[in-house]
Amino acid sequence: MNLVIDIGNSRTKLAVFDQDKLVETVQLEEFDREVISQLKTKYSQLDKAILSSVTQHDSALLQLLQTEFSYFLELSATTPVPIKNNYRSKATLGLDRLAAAVGAVTLFPGKDLLIIDAGTAITYDVVDKEKGFLGGNISPGLRTRFRSLHHFTGRLPLLAPTDQWPDIGTTTEEAIHSGVQTGIISEVESVINKVKSSWPDLRIIMTGGDAEFFDKKLKSSIFVKFEITLLGLNRILEYNVKND
């Protein structure tokens, strides 16, 4: 069995896989290494692990994983993956973006794909049907836009996303909601349409903490899969175990 650990900007996700079957997920606002021991106790066959992190790794965590698992893989820019990475600056490509692309190819083999990860940042990544990672775009995420307006101005309040808002705001709060949310939806639709012009049979997969906000609000048909990055990390782990 496999343990997948994905340390992101705002939360940590852990998942247990039995080969390619997702068995359990755990989400933490603050990472606690004790959770690994608890999962090891619960699943006695848990013997392989992969770690992906957007931040500097905790040396104690690395030592724990190296000690407790017979096979441990720390994902890096040089880790072999089951897709062709055509990104020119491979060393700076976010590992979460790469893992999500692998997860999307695992779910939809032989398809042209646009993976949208809506979190602290919104990332848009294209993978063609030959499993080539072509690159993508990065822009501020939904909550980042609200925080930026509050932080970089003197009097604008800090707001949270809402499901209903007017086209034209008649209060400052309404104006912020309308500007941020209408703007970000227009951006996502514009990127989708631009990518579709080159790949008409495109499959669109959305993930990330704000994916639910966009679901049903976009005109384009999207497939929401919150575990896509975890699925991709597990696939990378299995690929390296097989080819090691």
Coordinates of N, CA and C in Angstrom, one line a residue:
M1 N 0.8 -1.2 0.0 CA 0.0 0.0 0.0 C 0.9 1.3 0.0
N2 N 0.3 2.3 -0.5 CA 1.1 3.6 -0.7 C 0.5 4.7 0.2
L3 N 1.5 5.5 0.7 CA 1.1 6.8 1.4 C 1.5 7.9 0.5
V4 N 0.6 8.8 0.2 CA 0.9 10.0 -0.6 C 0.8 11.2 0.3
I5 N 1.8 12.1 0.3 CA 1.8 13.3 1.1 C 2.0 14.5 0.2
D6 N 1.0 15.4 0.2 CA 1.1 16.6 -0.6 C 1.0 17.9 0.3
I7 N 2.1 18.5 0.5 CA 2.2 19.7 1.3 C 2.0 20.9 0.5
G8 N 0.9 21.6 0.6 CA 0.6 22.8 -0.2 C 0.8 24.1 0.5
N9 N 0.4 25.2 -0.1 CA 0.6 26.5 0.5 C -0.3 26.7 1.7
S10 N -1.5 26.2 1.8 CA -2.4 26.4 2.9 C -2.8 25.2 3.7
R11 N -2.6 24.0 3.1 CA -2.9 22.8 3.8 C -2.1 21.6 3.3
T12 N -2.2 20.5 4.1 CA -1.5 19.3 3.8 C -2.5 18.2 3.6
K13 N -2.4 17.5 2.5 CA -3.2 16.3 2.2 C -2.4 15.0 2.2
L14 N -3.0 14.0 2.8 CA -2.4 12.7 2.8 C -3.5 11.7 2.3
A15 N -3.0 10.7 1.6 CA -3.9 9.7 1.0 C -3.2 8.3 1.1
V16 N -4.1 7.3 1.3 CA -3.6 6.0 1.3 C -4.2 5.3 0.1
F17 N -3.4 4.6 -0.7 CA -3.8 3.9 -1.9 C -3.4 2.4 -1.8
D18 N -4.4 1.6 -2.2 CA -4.1 0.2 -2.4 C -3.9 0.0 -3.9
Q19 N -2.6 0.0 -4.4 CA -2.3 0.1 -5.8 C -2.9 1.4 -6.4
D20 N -3.9 1.3 -7.3 CA -4.5 2.6 -7.8 C -5.8 2.9 -7.2
K21 N -6.2 2.2 -6.1 CA -7.5 2.5 -5.5 C -7.3 3.4 -4.3
L22 N -8.0 4.5 -4.3 CA -7.9 5.5 -3.1 C -8.7 4.9 -2.0
V23 N -8.0 4.7 -0.8 CA -8.7 4.1 0.3 C -9.1 5.1 1.4
E24 N -8.2 6.1 1.6 CA -8.5 7.1 2.6 C -7.8 8.4 2.3
T25 N -8.4 9.6 2.7 CA -7.7 10.8 2.6 C -7.8 11.6 3.9
V26 N -6.8 12.3 4.2 CA -6.7 13.2 5.4 C -6.3 14.6 5.0
Q27 N -7.0 15.6 5.5 CA -6.6 17.0 5.2 C -6.3 17.7 6.5
L28 N -5.2 18.4 6.6 CA -4.7 19.1 7.8 C -4.4 20.5 7.5
E29 N -4.8 21.4 8.3 CA -4.5 22.8 8.2 C -3.0 23.0 8.6
E30 N -2.6 22.3 9.6 CA -1.2 22.3 10.1 C -0.7 20.8 10.1
F31 N 0.4 20.5 9.5 CA 0.9 19.1 9.4 C 1.4 18.6 10.7
D32 N 0.9 17.4 11.0 CA 1.4 16.7 12.3 C 1.9 15.4 11.9
R33 N 3.2 15.1 12.2 CA 3.9 13.9 11.8 C 3.2 12.7 12.4
E34 N 2.5 12.9 13.5 CA 1.9 11.8 14.2 C 0.8 11.1 13.4
V35 N 0.3 11.8 12.4 CA -0.7 11.2 11.5 C -0.1 10.1 10.7
I36 N 1.1 10.2 10.3 CA 1.8 9.1 9.6 C 1.8 7.9 10.4
S37 N 2.2 8.0 11.7 CA 2.3 6.8 12.6 C 0.9 6.2 12.8
Q38 N -0.1 7.0 12.9 CA -1.5 6.5 13.0 C -1.9 5.8 11.8
L39 N -1.6 6.3 10.6 CA -2.0 5.6 9.4 C -1.2 4.3 9.2
K40 N 0.1 4.3 9.6 CA 0.9 3.1 9.6 C 0.3 2.0 10.5
T41 N -0.2 2.4 11.6 CA -0.8 1.5 12.6 C -2.1 0.9 12.0
K42 N -2.9 1.8 11.4 CA -4.2 1.4 10.8 C -4.0 0.5 9.6
Y43 N -3.0 0.8 8.8 CA -2.8 0.0 7.6 C -1.4 -0.7 7.7
S44 N -1.4 -1.9 8.1 CA -0.2 -2.6 8.3 C 0.6 -2.9 7.1
Q45 N 0.0 -2.9 5.9 CA 0.7 -3.1 4.7 C 1.2 -1.8 4.0
L46 N 1.1 -0.7 4.7 CA 1.5 0.6 4.2 C 3.1 0.6 4.2
D47 N 3.7 0.4 3.0 CA 5.1 0.2 3.0 C 5.9 1.2 2.0
K48 N 5.1 1.9 1.2 CA 5.7 2.8 0.2 C 5.1 4.2 0.4
A49 N 6.0 5.2 0.1 CA 5.5 6.6 0.4 C 6.1 7.6 -0.6
I50 N 5.4 8.6 -1.0 CA 5.9 9.7 -1.8 C 5.5 11.0 -1.1
L51 N 6.5 12.0 -1.2 CA 6.3 13.3 -0.6 C 6.5 14.4 -1.7
S52 N 5.5 15.3 -1.7 CA 5.6 16.5 -2.6 C 5.3 17.7 -1.7
S53 N 6.1 18.7 -1.8 CA 6.0 19.9 -1.0 C 6.3 21.1 -1.8
V54 N 5.5 22.2 -1.6 CA 5.8 23.5 -2.2 C 6.8 24.3 -1.3
T55 N 7.0 23.8 -0.1 CA 7.9 24.5 0.8 C 9.1 23.6 1.1
Q56 N 10.1 24.2 1.9 CA 11.3 23.5 2.3 C 10.9 22.3 3.2
H57 N 11.4 21.1 2.9 CA 11.0 19.9 3.6 C 11.6 20.0 5.0
D58 N 10.8 19.4 6.0 CA 11.2 19.3 7.4 C 12.2 18.1 7.4
S59 N 13.4 18.3 7.9 CA 14.4 17.2 7.9 C 13.9 16.0 8.8
A60 N 13.2 16.3 9.9 CA 12.7 15.3 10.7 C 11.6 14.4 10.0
L61 N 10.8 15.1 9.2 CA 9.8 14.4 8.4 C 10.5 13.4 7.4
L62 N 11.5 13.9 6.7 CA 12.3 13.1 5.7 C 12.9 11.9 6.4
Q63 N 13.4 12.1 7.6 CA 14.1 11.0 8.3 C 13.0 10.0 8.7
L64 N 11.9 10.4 9.1 CA 10.8 9.5 9.5 C 10.3 8.7 8.3
L65 N 10.1 9.3 7.2 CA 9.7 8.6 6.0 C 10.7 7.6 5.5
Q66 N 12.0 8.0 5.6 CA 13.0 7.1 5.1 C 13.2 5.9 6.1
T67 N 12.8 6.1 7.3 CA 13.0 5.0 8.3 C 11.8 4.1 8.3
E68 N 10.6 4.7 8.2 CA 9.3 3.9 8.4 C 8.9 3.2 7.1
F69 N 9.4 3.5 5.9 CA 8.9 2.9 4.7 C 10.0 2.2 3.9
S70 N 9.7 1.1 3.4 CA 10.7 0.3 2.7 C 11.1 1.0 1.4
Y71 N 10.1 1.8 0.8 CA 10.4 2.6 -0.4 C 9.9 4.0 -0.2
F72 N 10.8 5.0 -0.3 CA 10.3 6.4 -0.1 C 10.9 7.2 -1.3
L73 N 10.0 8.0 -1.9 CA 10.3 8.9 -3.0 C 10.0 10.3 -2.6
E74 N 11.0 11.2 -2.7 CA 10.8 12.6 -2.5 C 10.7 13.2 -3.9
L75 N 9.6 13.7 -4.3 CA 9.4 14.2 -5.6 C 10.2 15.5 -5.9
S76 N 10.9 15.5 -7.0 CA 11.7 16.7 -7.4 C 11.6 16.9 -8.9
A77 N 12.3 17.9 -9.3 CA 12.2 18.3 -10.8 C 12.9 17.2 -11.6
T78 N 13.7 16.4 -11.0 CA 14.4 15.3 -11.8 C 13.8 13.9 -11.6
T79 N 12.7 13.8 -10.9 CA 12.1 12.5 -10.7 C 11.4 12.1 -12.0
P80 N 11.7 10.8 -12.4 CA 11.0 10.3 -13.6 C 9.5 10.3 -13.5
V81 N 8.8 10.7 -14.5 CA 7.3 10.7 -14.5 C 6.8 10.1 -15.8
P82 N 5.6 9.5 -15.7 CA 5.0 8.8 -16.9 C 4.4 9.7 -17.9
I83 N 4.8 11.0 -18.0 CA 4.4 11.8 -19.1 C 5.7 12.6 -19.6
K84 N 5.6 13.2 -20.8 CA 6.8 13.9 -21.3 C 6.7 15.4 -20.9
N85 N 7.7 15.8 -20.2 CA 7.6 17.2 -19.7 C 8.3 18.1 -20.6
N86 N 7.6 18.9 -21.4 CA 8.1 19.9 -22.3 C 8.3 21.3 -21.8
Y87 N 8.1 21.5 -20.5 CA 8.3 22.8 -19.9 C 9.8 23.2 -20.0
R88 N 10.0 24.4 -20.4 CA 11.4 24.8 -20.6 C 12.2 25.0 -19.3
S89 N 11.5 25.6 -18.3 CA 12.2 25.8 -17.0 C 11.7 24.7 -16.0
K90 N 12.2 23.5 -16.3 CA 11.7 22.3 -15.5 C 12.0 22.5 -14.0
A91 N 13.1 23.1 -13.7 CA 13.5 23.3 -12.2 C 12.5 24.2 -11.5
T92 N 11.8 25.0 -12.2 CA 10.9 26.0 -11.5 C 9.4 25.5 -11.6
L93 N 9.1 24.4 -12.3 CA 7.8 24.0 -12.5 C 7.2 23.4 -11.1
G94 N 6.1 24.0 -10.7 CA 5.5 23.5 -9.4 C 5.2 22.0 -9.5
L95 N 5.7 21.3 -8.4 CA 5.5 19.8 -8.4 C 4.0 19.5 -8.4
D96 N 3.2 20.3 -7.8 CA 1.8 20.1 -7.7 C 1.2 20.2 -9.1
R97 N 1.7 21.1 -9.9 CA 1.2 21.2 -11.3 C 1.5 19.9 -12.1
L98 N 2.8 19.4 -11.9 CA 3.2 18.2 -12.6 C 2.4 17.0 -12.2
A99 N 2.2 16.9 -10.9 CA 1.4 15.8 -10.3 C 0.0 15.8 -10.8
A100 N -0.6 17.0 -10.8 CA -2.0 17.1 -11.3 C -2.1 16.7 -12.8
A101 N -1.1 17.0 -13.6 CA -1.1 16.6 -15.0 C -1.0 15.1 -15.1
V102 N -0.2 14.5 -14.3 CA -0.1 13.0 -14.4 C -1.4 12.4 -13.9
G103 N -2.0 13.0 -12.9 CA -3.3 12.5 -12.5 C -4.4 12.6 -13.5
A104 N -4.4 13.7 -14.3 CA -5.4 13.9 -15.3 C -5.2 12.9 -16.5
V105 N -3.9 12.6 -16.8 CA -3.6 11.6 -17.9 C -4.0 10.2 -17.4
T106 N -3.9 10.0 -16.1 CA -4.3 8.7 -15.6 C -5.8 8.5 -15.7
L107 N -6.5 9.6 -15.5 CA -8.0 9.5 -15.6 C -8.5 9.5 -17.0
F108 N -7.8 10.3 -17.9 CA -8.3 10.5 -19.3 C -7.2 10.2 -20.2
P109 N -6.7 9.0 -20.4 CA -5.6 8.7 -21.3 C -6.0 8.9 -22.8
G110 N -5.1 9.4 -23.6 CA -5.4 9.6 -25.0 C -6.3 10.8 -25.3
K111 N -6.4 11.7 -24.3 CA -7.2 12.9 -24.5 C -6.4 14.2 -24.4
D112 N -6.8 15.3 -25.1 CA -6.2 16.6 -24.8 C -6.8 17.2 -23.6
L113 N -6.0 17.7 -22.7 CA -6.5 18.0 -21.3 C -6.1 19.4 -20.9
L114 N -7.0 20.1 -20.3 CA -6.7 21.4 -19.6 C -7.0 21.2 -18.1
I115 N -5.9 21.3 -17.3 CA -6.1 21.1 -15.9 C -6.0 22.5 -15.2
I116 N -7.1 22.8 -14.5 CA -7.2 24.1 -13.8 C -7.2 23.8 -12.3
D117 N -6.2 24.3 -11.6 CA -6.1 24.1 -10.1 C -6.4 25.5 -9.5
A118 N -7.5 25.6 -8.9 CA -8.0 26.9 -8.3 C -7.7 26.9 -6.8
G119 N -6.6 27.4 -6.4 CA -6.2 27.5 -5.0 C -5.7 28.9 -4.7
T120 N -4.6 29.0 -4.0 CA -4.0 30.3 -3.7 C -3.6 31.0 -5.0
A121 N -3.1 30.3 -5.9 CA -3.0 30.8 -7.3 C -3.9 29.9 -8.2
I122 N -4.3 30.4 -9.3 CA -5.0 29.5 -10.3 C -3.9 29.1 -11.4
T123 N -3.7 27.9 -11.6 CA -2.8 27.4 -12.6 C -3.6 26.7 -13.7
Y124 N -3.3 27.0 -14.9 CA -3.9 26.3 -16.1 C -2.8 25.6 -16.8
D125 N -2.9 24.3 -17.0 CA -1.9 23.5 -17.7 C -2.5 22.6 -18.7
V126 N -1.8 22.5 -19.9 CA -2.2 21.8 -21.0 C -1.4 20.5 -21.2
V127 N -2.0 19.4 -21.4 CA -1.4 18.1 -21.7 C -2.1 17.6 -23.0
D128 N -1.3 17.3 -24.0 CA -1.9 16.8 -25.2 C -2.1 15.3 -25.1
K129 N -2.8 14.7 -26.1 CA -3.2 13.3 -26.1 C -2.0 12.4 -26.2
E130 N -0.8 12.9 -26.6 CA 0.4 12.1 -26.6 C 1.1 12.1 -25.3
K131 N 0.4 12.6 -24.2 CA 1.0 12.7 -22.9 C 2.1 13.7 -22.8
G132 N 2.1 14.8 -23.6 CA 3.1 15.8 -23.5 C 2.6 17.0 -22.7
F133 N 3.3 17.3 -21.6 CA 3.0 18.5 -20.8 C 3.5 19.7 -21.5
L134 N 2.6 20.6 -21.9 CA 3.0 21.7 -22.8 C 3.3 23.0 -22.1
G135 N 2.8 23.1 -20.8 CA 2.9 24.3 -20.1 C 1.6 24.9 -19.8
G136 N 1.6 26.2 -19.3 CA 0.3 26.8 -19.0 C 0.5 28.2 -18.4
N137 N -0.5 28.6 -17.6 CA -0.6 30.0 -17.1 C -0.7 29.9 -15.6
I138 N -0.3 31.0 -14.9 CA -0.5 31.2 -13.5 C -1.1 32.6 -13.2
S139 N -2.1 32.7 -12.4 CA -2.7 34.0 -12.0 C -3.1 33.9 -10.6
P140 N -3.4 35.1 -10.0 CA -3.9 35.1 -8.6 C -5.2 34.3 -8.4
G141 N -5.2 33.6 -7.3 CA -6.4 32.8 -7.0 C -7.6 33.7 -6.5
L142 N -8.7 33.1 -6.3 CA -9.9 33.9 -5.9 C -9.7 34.6 -4.5
R143 N -9.3 33.9 -3.5 CA -9.1 34.5 -2.2 C -7.9 35.4 -2.2
T144 N -6.9 35.1 -3.0 CA -5.8 36.0 -3.1 C -6.2 37.4 -3.6
R145 N -7.1 37.4 -4.5 CA -7.6 38.7 -5.1 C -8.3 39.5 -4.0
F146 N -9.2 38.8 -3.2 CA -9.8 39.6 -2.1 C -8.8 40.1 -1.1
R147 N -7.8 39.3 -0.8 CA -6.8 39.7 0.2 C -6.0 40.9 -0.4
S148 N -5.7 40.8 -1.7 CA -4.8 41.9 -2.3 C -5.5 43.2 -2.2
L149 N -6.8 43.2 -2.6 CA -7.6 44.5 -2.5 C -7.6 45.1 -1.1
H150 N -7.7 44.2 -0.1 CA -7.7 44.7 1.3 C -6.3 45.2 1.7
H151 N -5.3 44.4 1.3 CA -3.9 44.7 1.8 C -3.3 45.9 1.1
F152 N -3.6 46.1 -0.2 CA -2.9 47.2 -0.9 C -3.7 48.5 -1.0
T153 N -4.9 48.5 -0.3 CA -5.6 49.8 -0.3 C -5.9 50.2 1.1
G154 N -6.3 51.4 1.3 CA -6.4 51.9 2.7 C -7.7 51.5 3.3
R155 N -8.8 51.4 2.6 CA -10.1 51.3 3.2 C -11.0 50.2 2.7
L156 N -10.6 49.4 1.7 CA -11.4 48.3 1.2 C -11.4 47.2 2.2
P157 N -12.6 46.6 2.5 CA -12.7 45.5 3.5 C -12.2 44.2 2.9
L158 N -11.9 43.3 3.8 CA -11.5 41.9 3.4 C -12.8 41.1 3.3
L159 N -13.1 40.6 2.2 CA -14.3 39.8 1.9 C -14.0 38.4 1.6
A160 N -15.0 37.5 1.8 CA -14.9 36.1 1.3 C -15.8 35.9 0.1
P161 N -15.5 34.9 -0.7 CA -16.4 34.6 -1.8 C -17.8 34.4 -1.4
T162 N -18.7 34.7 -2.3 CA -20.2 34.4 -2.1 C -20.8 33.8 -3.4
D163 N -21.8 33.1 -3.2 CA -22.4 32.4 -4.4 C -23.4 33.3 -5.2
Q164 N -23.8 34.4 -4.6 CA -24.7 35.3 -5.3 C -24.2 36.8 -5.2
W165 N -24.2 37.5 -6.3 CA -23.7 38.8 -6.4 C -24.3 39.6 -7.6
P166 N -24.5 40.9 -7.5 CA -25.1 41.6 -8.6 C -24.1 41.9 -9.7
D167 N -24.6 42.1 -10.9 CA -23.8 42.5 -12.0 C -23.1 43.8 -11.8
I168 N -23.9 44.8 -11.2 CA -23.4 46.1 -10.8 C -23.5 46.3 -9.4
G169 N -22.4 46.5 -8.6 CA -22.5 46.7 -7.2 C -23.0 48.1 -6.8
T170 N -23.9 48.2 -5.8 CA -24.4 49.4 -5.4 C -23.9 49.8 -4.0
T171 N -23.1 48.9 -3.4 CA -22.3 49.1 -2.2 C -20.9 48.7 -2.5
T172 N -20.0 49.2 -1.6 CA -18.5 48.8 -1.8 C -18.4 47.3 -1.7
E173 N -19.1 46.6 -0.8 CA -19.0 45.2 -0.7 C -19.5 44.5 -2.0
E174 N -20.6 45.0 -2.5 CA -21.1 44.4 -3.7 C -20.2 44.6 -4.9
A175 N -19.6 45.8 -4.9 CA -18.7 46.2 -6.0 C -17.5 45.3 -6.0
I176 N -16.9 45.0 -4.8 CA -15.8 44.1 -4.7 C -16.2 42.6 -5.2
H177 N -17.3 42.1 -4.6 CA -17.7 40.8 -5.0 C -18.0 40.7 -6.5
S178 N -18.6 41.7 -7.1 CA -18.9 41.7 -8.5 C -17.6 41.8 -9.3
G179 N -16.7 42.7 -8.9 CA -15.5 42.9 -9.7 C -14.6 41.6 -9.6
V180 N -14.4 41.1 -8.4 CA -13.5 40.0 -8.3 C -14.0 38.7 -8.9
Q181 N -15.3 38.4 -8.6 CA -15.9 37.1 -9.0 C -16.3 37.1 -10.4
T182 N -16.9 38.2 -10.9 CA -17.2 38.2 -12.3 C -15.9 38.2 -13.2
G183 N -14.9 39.0 -12.7 CA -13.6 39.0 -13.4 C -12.9 37.7 -13.5
I184 N -12.9 36.9 -12.4 CA -12.2 35.7 -12.4 C -12.9 34.6 -13.2
I185 N -14.2 34.6 -13.2 CA -15.0 33.7 -14.0 C -14.8 34.0 -15.5
S186 N -14.7 35.3 -15.8 CA -14.5 35.7 -17.2 C -13.1 35.3 -17.6
E187 N -12.1 35.4 -16.7 CA -10.7 34.9 -17.0 C -10.7 33.4 -17.3
V188 N -11.3 32.7 -16.4 CA -11.3 31.2 -16.6 C -11.9 30.8 -18.0
E189 N -13.1 31.4 -18.3 CA -13.8 31.1 -19.5 C -12.9 31.5 -20.7
S190 N -12.2 32.7 -20.6 CA -11.4 33.1 -21.7 C -10.2 32.2 -22.0
V191 N -9.6 31.7 -20.9 CA -8.5 30.7 -21.1 C -9.0 29.4 -21.7
I192 N -10.1 29.0 -21.2 CA -10.7 27.7 -21.7 C -11.0 27.9 -23.2
N193 N -11.6 29.0 -23.6 CA -11.9 29.2 -25.0 C -10.6 29.3 -25.9
K194 N -9.6 30.0 -25.4 CA -8.4 30.1 -26.1 C -7.7 28.7 -26.3
V195 N -7.7 27.9 -25.3 CA -7.1 26.6 -25.4 C -7.9 25.7 -26.3
K196 N -9.2 25.8 -26.2 CA -10.1 25.0 -27.1 C -9.9 25.4 -28.6
S197 N -9.5 26.6 -28.9 CA -9.3 27.0 -30.3 C -8.2 26.1 -30.9
S198 N -7.3 25.7 -30.1 CA -6.2 24.8 -30.6 C -6.5 23.3 -30.4
W199 N -7.2 23.0 -29.4 CA -7.6 21.6 -29.1 C -9.1 21.5 -28.9
P200 N -9.9 21.4 -30.0 CA -11.3 21.4 -29.9 C -12.0 20.4 -29.0
D201 N -11.3 19.2 -29.0 CA -11.9 18.1 -28.2 C -11.4 18.0 -26.8
L202 N -11.1 19.2 -26.2 CA -10.4 19.3 -24.9 C -11.3 18.8 -23.8
R203 N -10.7 18.1 -22.9 CA -11.3 17.7 -21.6 C -10.8 18.7 -20.6
I204 N -11.7 19.2 -19.7 CA -11.3 20.2 -18.7 C -11.5 19.6 -17.3
I205 N -10.4 19.6 -16.6 CA -10.5 19.0 -15.2 C -10.1 20.2 -14.3
M206 N -11.0 20.3 -13.3 CA -10.7 21.4 -12.3 C -10.5 20.8 -10.9
T207 N -9.6 21.3 -10.2 CA -9.3 20.8 -8.8 C -8.9 22.1 -8.0
G208 N -8.6 21.8 -6.7 CA -8.2 22.9 -5.8 C -9.3 23.3 -4.9
G209 N -8.9 24.1 -3.9 CA -9.8 24.5 -2.8 C -11.0 25.3 -3.3
D210 N -10.9 26.0 -4.4 CA -12.0 26.8 -4.9 C -12.7 26.3 -6.1
A211 N -12.4 25.0 -6.4 CA -13.1 24.4 -7.6 C -14.6 24.4 -7.4
E212 N -15.1 24.2 -6.2 CA -16.5 24.1 -6.0 C -17.2 25.5 -6.3
F213 N -16.4 26.6 -6.1 CA -17.0 27.9 -6.5 C -17.3 28.0 -8.0
F214 N -16.4 27.5 -8.8 CA -16.5 27.6 -10.2 C -17.5 26.6 -10.8
D215 N -17.7 25.4 -10.1 CA -18.6 24.4 -10.6 C -20.0 25.0 -10.8
K216 N -20.6 24.8 -11.9 CA -22.0 25.3 -12.2 C -22.0 26.8 -12.6
K217 N -20.9 27.5 -12.4 CA -20.8 29.0 -12.8 C -20.2 29.2 -14.1
L218 N -19.5 28.2 -14.6 CA -18.9 28.3 -15.9 C -19.8 27.8 -17.0
K219 N -19.7 28.4 -18.2 CA -20.5 27.9 -19.3 C -19.9 26.7 -19.9
S220 N -18.6 26.5 -19.8 CA -17.9 25.3 -20.3 C -18.2 24.1 -19.4
S221 N -18.2 23.0 -20.0 CA -18.4 21.7 -19.2 C -17.0 21.3 -18.6
I222 N -17.0 21.2 -17.3 CA -15.8 20.8 -16.6 C -16.0 19.6 -15.7
F223 N -14.9 18.9 -15.4 CA -15.0 17.7 -14.6 C -14.2 18.1 -13.3
V224 N -14.9 18.1 -12.2 CA -14.2 18.5 -10.9 C -13.7 17.2 -10.2
K225 N -12.4 17.2 -9.9 CA -11.8 16.1 -9.2 C -10.8 16.6 -8.2
F226 N -11.2 16.6 -7.0 CA -10.4 17.2 -5.9 C -9.1 16.4 -5.6
E227 N -9.2 15.1 -5.9 CA -8.0 14.2 -5.6 C -7.1 14.1 -6.7
I228 N -7.2 14.9 -7.8 CA -6.4 14.7 -9.0 C -4.8 14.7 -8.7
T229 N -4.4 15.6 -7.8 CA -3.0 15.7 -7.5 C -2.5 14.5 -6.7
L230 N -3.3 14.0 -5.8 CA -3.0 12.8 -5.0 C -3.0 11.6 -5.9
L231 N -3.9 11.5 -6.9 CA -3.9 10.4 -7.8 C -2.6 10.4 -8.7
G232 N -2.2 11.6 -9.1 CA -1.0 11.8 -9.9 C 0.3 11.4 -9.1
L233 N 0.3 11.8 -7.8 CA 1.5 11.4 -7.0 C 1.6 9.9 -6.8
N234 N 0.4 9.3 -6.6 CA 0.4 7.8 -6.5 C 0.9 7.2 -7.8
R235 N 0.5 7.7 -8.9 CA 0.9 7.1 -10.2 C 2.4 7.3 -10.4
I236 N 2.9 8.4 -10.0 CA 4.4 8.7 -10.1 C 5.1 7.7 -9.2
L237 N 4.6 7.5 -8.0 CA 5.2 6.5 -7.1 C 5.2 5.1 -7.7
E238 N 4.1 4.7 -8.2 CA 4.0 3.3 -8.8 C 4.9 3.2 -10.0
Y239 N 5.0 4.3 -10.8 CA 5.9 4.3 -12.0 C 7.4 4.1 -11.6
N240 N 7.8 4.8 -10.5 CA 9.2 4.7 -10.1 C 9.5 3.4 -9.4
V241 N 8.5 2.8 -8.7 CA 8.7 1.5 -8.1 C 8.9 0.5 -9.2
K242 N 8.1 0.6 -10.2 CA 8.2 -0.4 -11.3 C 9.5 -0.3 -12.1
N243 N 10.0 0.9 -12.2 CA 11.2 1.1 -13.1 C 12.5 1.3 -12.3
D244 N 12.4 1.2 -11.0 CA 13.6 1.4 -10.2 C 14.6 0.2 -10.4

